[in-house]
Amino acid sequence: MERTYVMIKPDGVARGLMGEILSRIERKGLKISGMKFAVMEEAKAKEHYAEHAQRPFFAGLVEFITSSPSLSLVVEGKDSIKIMRAINGATKPAEAAPGTIRGDFAMDTGRNLVHASDSPEAAEREIKIHFGEGVLLSYMRCEDVCLYE
Ligand code: IDP
Ligand code: MG
């Protein structure tokens, strides 16, 4: 089963969109197997966004991501990496299709609500940064838990 790292960024939390975003992930059929609500440490934010260290927006991005609580998730399911990128939509809200999180709720690239890993290597790296060796949960499938006889 493929895992990916997803973050509801501080703007998503502050705007009260955690439930909406979690709901979209769950309704699609993906499973949430890790969840951490915290203000991200600066060192973790810099490591997370290391590929952008030379970009002009890097300092502002790190400042924003560490400014207020965010919700880190581990999301699993078949093709979860590609599916989460599709649910989030294009990086620039002006290019994000309606029906995606960014297409429906975001206006600015620097305030685009969500993150999701873009490759299996990135997913492994990012889960390690944010969850370390911490135990990720597995639980019963709906089919197994919803019927009681
Ligand atoms: P992604 O989040 O869709 O993977 P990346 O290109 O990896 O997009 O950029 C990481 C994050 O950096 C974006 O989600 C966005 O918040 C921010 N970012 C990217 N480009 C810009 C920019 O030109 N101005 C401000 N922020 C940017
Ligand atoms: Mg990226």
PDB file of C-alpha atoms and ligand atoms in Angstrom:
ATOM      1  CA  MET A   1       0.000   0.000   0.000  1.00  0.00           C
ATOM      2  CA  GLU A   2       1.478   3.372  -1.015  1.00  0.00           C
ATOM      3  CA  ARG A   3       1.929   6.132   1.545  1.00  0.00           C
ATOM      4  CA  THR A   4       2.248   9.859   1.088  1.00  0.00           C
ATOM      5  CA  TYR A   5       2.824  12.884   3.296  1.00  0.00           C
ATOM      6  CA  VAL A   6       0.142  15.569   3.285  1.00  0.00           C
ATOM      7  CA  MET A   7       0.067  18.853   5.152  1.00  0.00           C
ATOM      8  CA  ILE A   8      -2.840  21.200   5.772  1.00  0.00           C
ATOM      9  CA  LYS A   9      -0.829  24.398   5.900  1.00  0.00           C
ATOM     10  CA  PRO A  10      -1.403  27.181   8.483  1.00  0.00           C
ATOM     11  CA  ASP A  11      -3.830  28.996   6.158  1.00  0.00           C
ATOM     12  CA  GLY A  12      -5.999  25.876   5.861  1.00  0.00           C
ATOM     13  CA  VAL A  13      -6.099  25.497   9.638  1.00  0.00           C
ATOM     14  CA  ALA A  14      -6.726  29.206  10.293  1.00  0.00           C
ATOM     15  CA  ARG A  15      -9.522  29.352   7.719  1.00  0.00           C
ATOM     16  CA  GLY A  16     -11.301  26.429   9.345  1.00  0.00           C
ATOM     17  CA  LEU A  17     -10.842  24.120   6.364  1.00  0.00           C
ATOM     18  CA  MET A  18      -9.370  21.089   8.155  1.00  0.00           C
ATOM     19  CA  GLY A  19     -12.685  19.240   8.187  1.00  0.00           C
ATOM     20  CA  GLU A  20     -13.425  20.022   4.536  1.00  0.00           C
ATOM     21  CA  ILE A  21      -9.980  18.840   3.438  1.00  0.00           C
ATOM     22  CA  LEU A  22      -9.965  15.702   5.619  1.00  0.00           C
ATOM     23  CA  SER A  23     -13.433  14.914   4.342  1.00  0.00           C
ATOM     24  CA  ARG A  24     -12.301  15.062   0.709  1.00  0.00           C
ATOM     25  CA  ILE A  25      -9.405  12.722   1.480  1.00  0.00           C
ATOM     26  CA  GLU A  26     -11.633  10.231   3.295  1.00  0.00           C
ATOM     27  CA  ARG A  27     -14.516  10.345   0.822  1.00  0.00           C
ATOM     28  CA  LYS A  28     -12.128   9.570  -2.019  1.00  0.00           C
ATOM     29  CA  GLY A  29     -11.281   6.296  -0.258  1.00  0.00           C
ATOM     30  CA  LEU A  30      -7.812   7.078   1.035  1.00  0.00           C
ATOM     31  CA  LYS A  31      -6.917   6.178   4.613  1.00  0.00           C
ATOM     32  CA  ILE A  32      -5.378   8.530   7.165  1.00  0.00           C
ATOM     33  CA  SER A  33      -2.793   6.547   9.123  1.00  0.00           C
ATOM     34  CA  GLY A  34      -0.874   9.368  10.807  1.00  0.00           C
ATOM     35  CA  MET A  35      -1.917  12.765  12.104  1.00  0.00           C
ATOM     36  CA  LYS A  36       0.021  15.465  13.948  1.00  0.00           C
ATOM     37  CA  PHE A  37      -1.282  18.915  14.833  1.00  0.00           C
ATOM     38  CA  ALA A  38       1.591  21.223  15.747  1.00  0.00           C
ATOM     39  CA  VAL A  39       3.512  24.369  14.947  1.00  0.00           C
ATOM     40  CA  MET A  40       6.255  23.060  12.650  1.00  0.00           C
ATOM     41  CA  GLU A  41       9.801  23.597  13.922  1.00  0.00           C
ATOM     42  CA  GLU A  42      11.915  25.874  11.703  1.00  0.00           C
ATOM     43  CA  ALA A  43      14.555  23.169  11.133  1.00  0.00           C
ATOM     44  CA  LYS A  44      11.893  20.744   9.914  1.00  0.00           C
ATOM     45  CA  ALA A  45      10.347  23.334   7.609  1.00  0.00           C
ATOM     46  CA  LYS A  46      13.766  24.108   6.081  1.00  0.00           C
ATOM     47  CA  GLU A  47      14.502  20.426   5.599  1.00  0.00           C
ATOM     48  CA  HIS A  48      11.051  19.787   4.161  1.00  0.00           C
ATOM     49  CA  TYR A  49      11.422  22.575   1.578  1.00  0.00           C
ATOM     50  CA  ALA A  50      15.196  22.112   1.006  1.00  0.00           C
ATOM     51  CA  GLU A  51      14.726  21.789  -2.774  1.00  0.00           C
ATOM     52  CA  HIS A  52      13.523  25.414  -2.802  1.00  0.00           C
ATOM     53  CA  ALA A  53      16.340  26.824  -0.615  1.00  0.00           C
ATOM     54  CA  GLN A  54      17.687  29.051  -3.408  1.00  0.00           C
ATOM     55  CA  ARG A  55      14.303  30.397  -4.509  1.00  0.00           C
ATOM     56  CA  PRO A  56      13.347  33.994  -3.632  1.00  0.00           C
ATOM     57  CA  PHE A  57      10.189  32.850  -1.819  1.00  0.00           C
ATOM     58  CA  PHE A  58      12.020  30.376   0.480  1.00  0.00           C
ATOM     59  CA  ALA A  59      12.419  32.605   3.556  1.00  0.00           C
ATOM     60  CA  GLY A  60       8.801  33.747   3.400  1.00  0.00           C
ATOM     61  CA  LEU A  61       7.618  30.182   2.883  1.00  0.00           C
ATOM     62  CA  VAL A  62       9.488  28.901   5.953  1.00  0.00           C
ATOM     63  CA  GLU A  63       8.267  31.854   8.011  1.00  0.00           C
ATOM     64  CA  PHE A  64       4.669  31.187   6.974  1.00  0.00           C
ATOM     65  CA  ILE A  65       4.779  27.418   7.488  1.00  0.00           C
ATOM     66  CA  THR A  66       6.176  27.857  11.023  1.00  0.00           C
ATOM     67  CA  SER A  67       3.928  30.796  11.960  1.00  0.00           C
ATOM     68  CA  SER A  68       0.924  28.905  13.245  1.00  0.00           C
ATOM     69  CA  PRO A  69      -0.303  25.304  13.637  1.00  0.00           C
ATOM     70  CA  SER A  70      -0.462  22.996  10.641  1.00  0.00           C
ATOM     71  CA  LEU A  71      -1.829  19.468  10.357  1.00  0.00           C
ATOM     72  CA  SER A  72       0.580  16.782   9.134  1.00  0.00           C
ATOM     73  CA  LEU A  73      -0.914  13.585   7.763  1.00  0.00           C
ATOM     74  CA  VAL A  74       0.218  10.239   6.458  1.00  0.00           C
ATOM     75  CA  VAL A  75      -2.269   9.173   3.817  1.00  0.00           C
ATOM     76  CA  GLU A  76      -2.307   5.704   2.324  1.00  0.00           C
ATOM     77  CA  GLY A  77      -3.938   3.822  -0.487  1.00  0.00           C
ATOM     78  CA  LYS A  78      -3.214   2.547  -3.975  1.00  0.00           C
ATOM     79  CA  ASP A  79      -1.595   5.366  -5.996  1.00  0.00           C
ATOM     80  CA  SER A  80      -2.036   7.719  -3.024  1.00  0.00           C
ATOM     81  CA  ILE A  81       0.827   9.983  -4.175  1.00  0.00           C
ATOM     82  CA  LYS A  82      -0.742  10.777  -7.559  1.00  0.00           C
ATOM     83  CA  ILE A  83      -4.270  10.858  -6.172  1.00  0.00           C
ATOM     84  CA  MET A  84      -3.376  13.372  -3.426  1.00  0.00           C
ATOM     85  CA  ARG A  85      -1.623  15.657  -5.935  1.00  0.00           C
ATOM     86  CA  ALA A  86      -4.796  15.525  -8.058  1.00  0.00           C
ATOM     87  CA  ILE A  87      -7.068  16.258  -5.073  1.00  0.00           C
ATOM     88  CA  ASN A  88      -4.881  19.270  -4.143  1.00  0.00           C
ATOM     89  CA  GLY A  89      -4.732  20.694  -7.681  1.00  0.00           C
ATOM     90  CA  ALA A  90      -2.074  22.801  -9.409  1.00  0.00           C
ATOM     91  CA  THR A  91       0.410  24.778  -7.279  1.00  0.00           C
ATOM     92  CA  LYS A  92      -0.870  28.125  -8.609  1.00  0.00           C
ATOM     93  CA  PRO A  93      -4.525  28.578  -7.654  1.00  0.00           C
ATOM     94  CA  ALA A  94      -5.163  30.421 -10.939  1.00  0.00           C
ATOM     95  CA  GLU A  95      -4.265  27.197 -12.741  1.00  0.00           C
ATOM     96  CA  ALA A  96      -5.965  24.799 -10.318  1.00  0.00           C
ATOM     97  CA  ALA A  97      -9.111  23.189 -11.684  1.00  0.00           C
ATOM     98  CA  PRO A  98     -12.472  23.650  -9.975  1.00  0.00           C
ATOM     99  CA  GLY A  99     -13.155  20.565  -7.865  1.00  0.00           C
ATOM    100  CA  THR A 100      -9.624  20.558  -6.470  1.00  0.00           C
ATOM    101  CA  ILE A 101      -8.840  21.983  -3.020  1.00  0.00           C
ATOM    102  CA  ARG A 102      -6.707  24.793  -4.433  1.00  0.00           C
ATOM    103  CA  GLY A 103      -9.155  25.379  -7.292  1.00  0.00           C
ATOM    104  CA  ASP A 104     -12.099  25.685  -4.938  1.00  0.00           C
ATOM    105  CA  PHE A 105     -10.626  27.535  -1.953  1.00  0.00           C
ATOM    106  CA  ALA A 106      -7.292  29.271  -2.745  1.00  0.00           C
ATOM    107  CA  MET A 107      -6.305  32.552  -4.418  1.00  0.00           C
ATOM    108  CA  ASP A 108      -2.512  32.881  -3.892  1.00  0.00           C
ATOM    109  CA  THR A 109       0.412  30.559  -4.644  1.00  0.00           C
ATOM    110  CA  GLY A 110       1.929  31.422  -1.275  1.00  0.00           C
ATOM    111  CA  ARG A 111      -1.352  30.576   0.481  1.00  0.00           C
ATOM    112  CA  ASN A 112      -2.391  27.441  -1.364  1.00  0.00           C
ATOM    113  CA  LEU A 113      -3.645  25.525   1.688  1.00  0.00           C
ATOM    114  CA  VAL A 114      -2.127  22.082   1.203  1.00  0.00           C
ATOM    115  CA  HIS A 115       1.013  20.085   0.466  1.00  0.00           C
ATOM    116  CA  ALA A 116       1.422  16.542  -0.855  1.00  0.00           C
ATOM    117  CA  SER A 117       4.610  14.621  -1.704  1.00  0.00           C
ATOM    118  CA  ASP A 118       5.398  14.511  -5.425  1.00  0.00           C
ATOM    119  CA  SER A 119       7.210  11.135  -5.693  1.00  0.00           C
ATOM    120  CA  PRO A 120       7.787   7.927  -3.717  1.00  0.00           C
ATOM    121  CA  GLU A 121      11.252   9.203  -2.712  1.00  0.00           C
ATOM    122  CA  ALA A 122       9.801  12.503  -1.495  1.00  0.00           C
ATOM    123  CA  ALA A 123       7.037  10.691   0.399  1.00  0.00           C
ATOM    124  CA  GLU A 124       9.516   8.506   2.269  1.00  0.00           C
ATOM    125  CA  ARG A 125      11.759  11.481   3.032  1.00  0.00           C
ATOM    126  CA  GLU A 126       8.912  13.723   4.206  1.00  0.00           C
ATOM    127  CA  ILE A 127       7.217  11.064   6.356  1.00  0.00           C
ATOM    128  CA  LYS A 128      10.579  10.539   8.066  1.00  0.00           C
ATOM    129  CA  ILE A 129      11.046  14.278   8.699  1.00  0.00           C
ATOM    130  CA  HIS A 130       7.611  14.776  10.230  1.00  0.00           C
ATOM    131  CA  PHE A 131       6.819  11.435  11.850  1.00  0.00           C
ATOM    132  CA  GLY A 132      10.311   9.997  12.397  1.00  0.00           C
ATOM    133  CA  GLU A 133      10.173   6.387  13.420  1.00  0.00           C
ATOM    134  CA  GLY A 134       6.888   7.116  15.193  1.00  0.00           C
ATOM    135  CA  VAL A 135       4.306   4.382  14.944  1.00  0.00           C
ATOM    136  CA  LEU A 136       1.789   4.814  12.154  1.00  0.00           C
ATOM    137  CA  LEU A 137      -1.591   3.290  12.761  1.00  0.00           C
ATOM    138  CA  SER A 138      -3.418   0.697  10.797  1.00  0.00           C
ATOM    139  CA  TYR A 139      -7.029  -0.026  11.517  1.00  0.00           C
ATOM    140  CA  MET A 140      -9.955  -2.039  10.280  1.00  0.00           C
ATOM    141  CA  ARG A 141     -11.344  -1.526   6.833  1.00  0.00           C
ATOM    142  CA  CYS A 142     -14.870  -0.145   6.611  1.00  0.00           C
ATOM    143  CA  GLU A 143     -16.093  -3.450   5.182  1.00  0.00           C
ATOM    144  CA  ASP A 144     -14.830  -5.219   8.287  1.00  0.00           C
ATOM    145  CA  VAL A 145     -16.077  -2.809  10.934  1.00  0.00           C
ATOM    146  CA  CYS A 146     -19.408  -1.549   9.623  1.00  0.00           C
ATOM    147  CA  LEU A 147     -21.414  -4.761   9.888  1.00  0.00           C
ATOM    148  CA  TYR A 148     -22.071  -6.369  13.255  1.00  0.00           C
ATOM    149  CA  GLU A 149     -23.826  -9.676  13.361  1.00  0.00           C
TER     150      GLU A 149
HETATM  151  P1  IDP B   1       3.733  22.079  -4.664  1.00  0.00           P
HETATM  152  O1  IDP B   1       3.348  22.496  -3.264  1.00  0.00           O
HETATM  153  O2  IDP B   1       2.554  22.045  -5.566  1.00  0.00           O
HETATM  154  O3  IDP B   1       4.543  20.798  -4.701  1.00  0.00           O
HETATM  155  P2  IDP B   1       6.236  23.511  -5.218  1.00  0.00           P
HETATM  156  O4  IDP B   1       6.643  24.043  -6.552  1.00  0.00           O
HETATM  157  O5  IDP B   1       6.971  22.329  -4.695  1.00  0.00           O
HETATM  158  O6  IDP B   1       4.653  23.255  -5.262  1.00  0.00           O
HETATM  159  O7  IDP B   1       6.387  24.717  -4.193  1.00  0.00           O
HETATM  160  C1  IDP B   1       6.249  24.488  -2.812  1.00  0.00           C
HETATM  161  C2  IDP B   1       5.408  25.580  -2.209  1.00  0.00           C
HETATM  162  O8  IDP B   1       6.125  26.798  -2.268  1.00  0.00           O
HETATM  163  C3  IDP B   1       4.092  25.849  -2.952  1.00  0.00           C
HETATM  164  O9  IDP B   1       3.038  24.989  -2.550  1.00  0.00           O
HETATM  165  C4  IDP B   1       3.821  27.294  -2.574  1.00  0.00           C
HETATM  166  O10 IDP B   1       3.202  27.378  -1.291  1.00  0.00           O
HETATM  167  C5  IDP B   1       5.210  27.874  -2.476  1.00  0.00           C
HETATM  168  N1  IDP B   1       5.572  28.567  -3.726  1.00  0.00           N
HETATM  169  C6  IDP B   1       5.936  27.993  -4.894  1.00  0.00           C
HETATM  170  N2  IDP B   1       6.169  28.928  -5.835  1.00  0.00           N
HETATM  171  C7  IDP B   1       5.940  30.113  -5.231  1.00  0.00           C
HETATM  172  C8  IDP B   1       6.021  31.477  -5.680  1.00  0.00           C
HETATM  173  O11 IDP B   1       6.342  31.774  -6.835  1.00  0.00           O
HETATM  174  N3  IDP B   1       5.704  32.440  -4.765  1.00  0.00           N
HETATM  175  C9  IDP B   1       5.351  32.143  -3.486  1.00  0.00           C
HETATM  176  N4  IDP B   1       5.271  30.890  -3.023  1.00  0.00           N
HETATM  177  C10 IDP B   1       5.564  29.886  -3.880  1.00  0.00           C
HETATM  178 MG    MG B   2       6.491  20.395  -4.119  1.00  0.00          MG
END
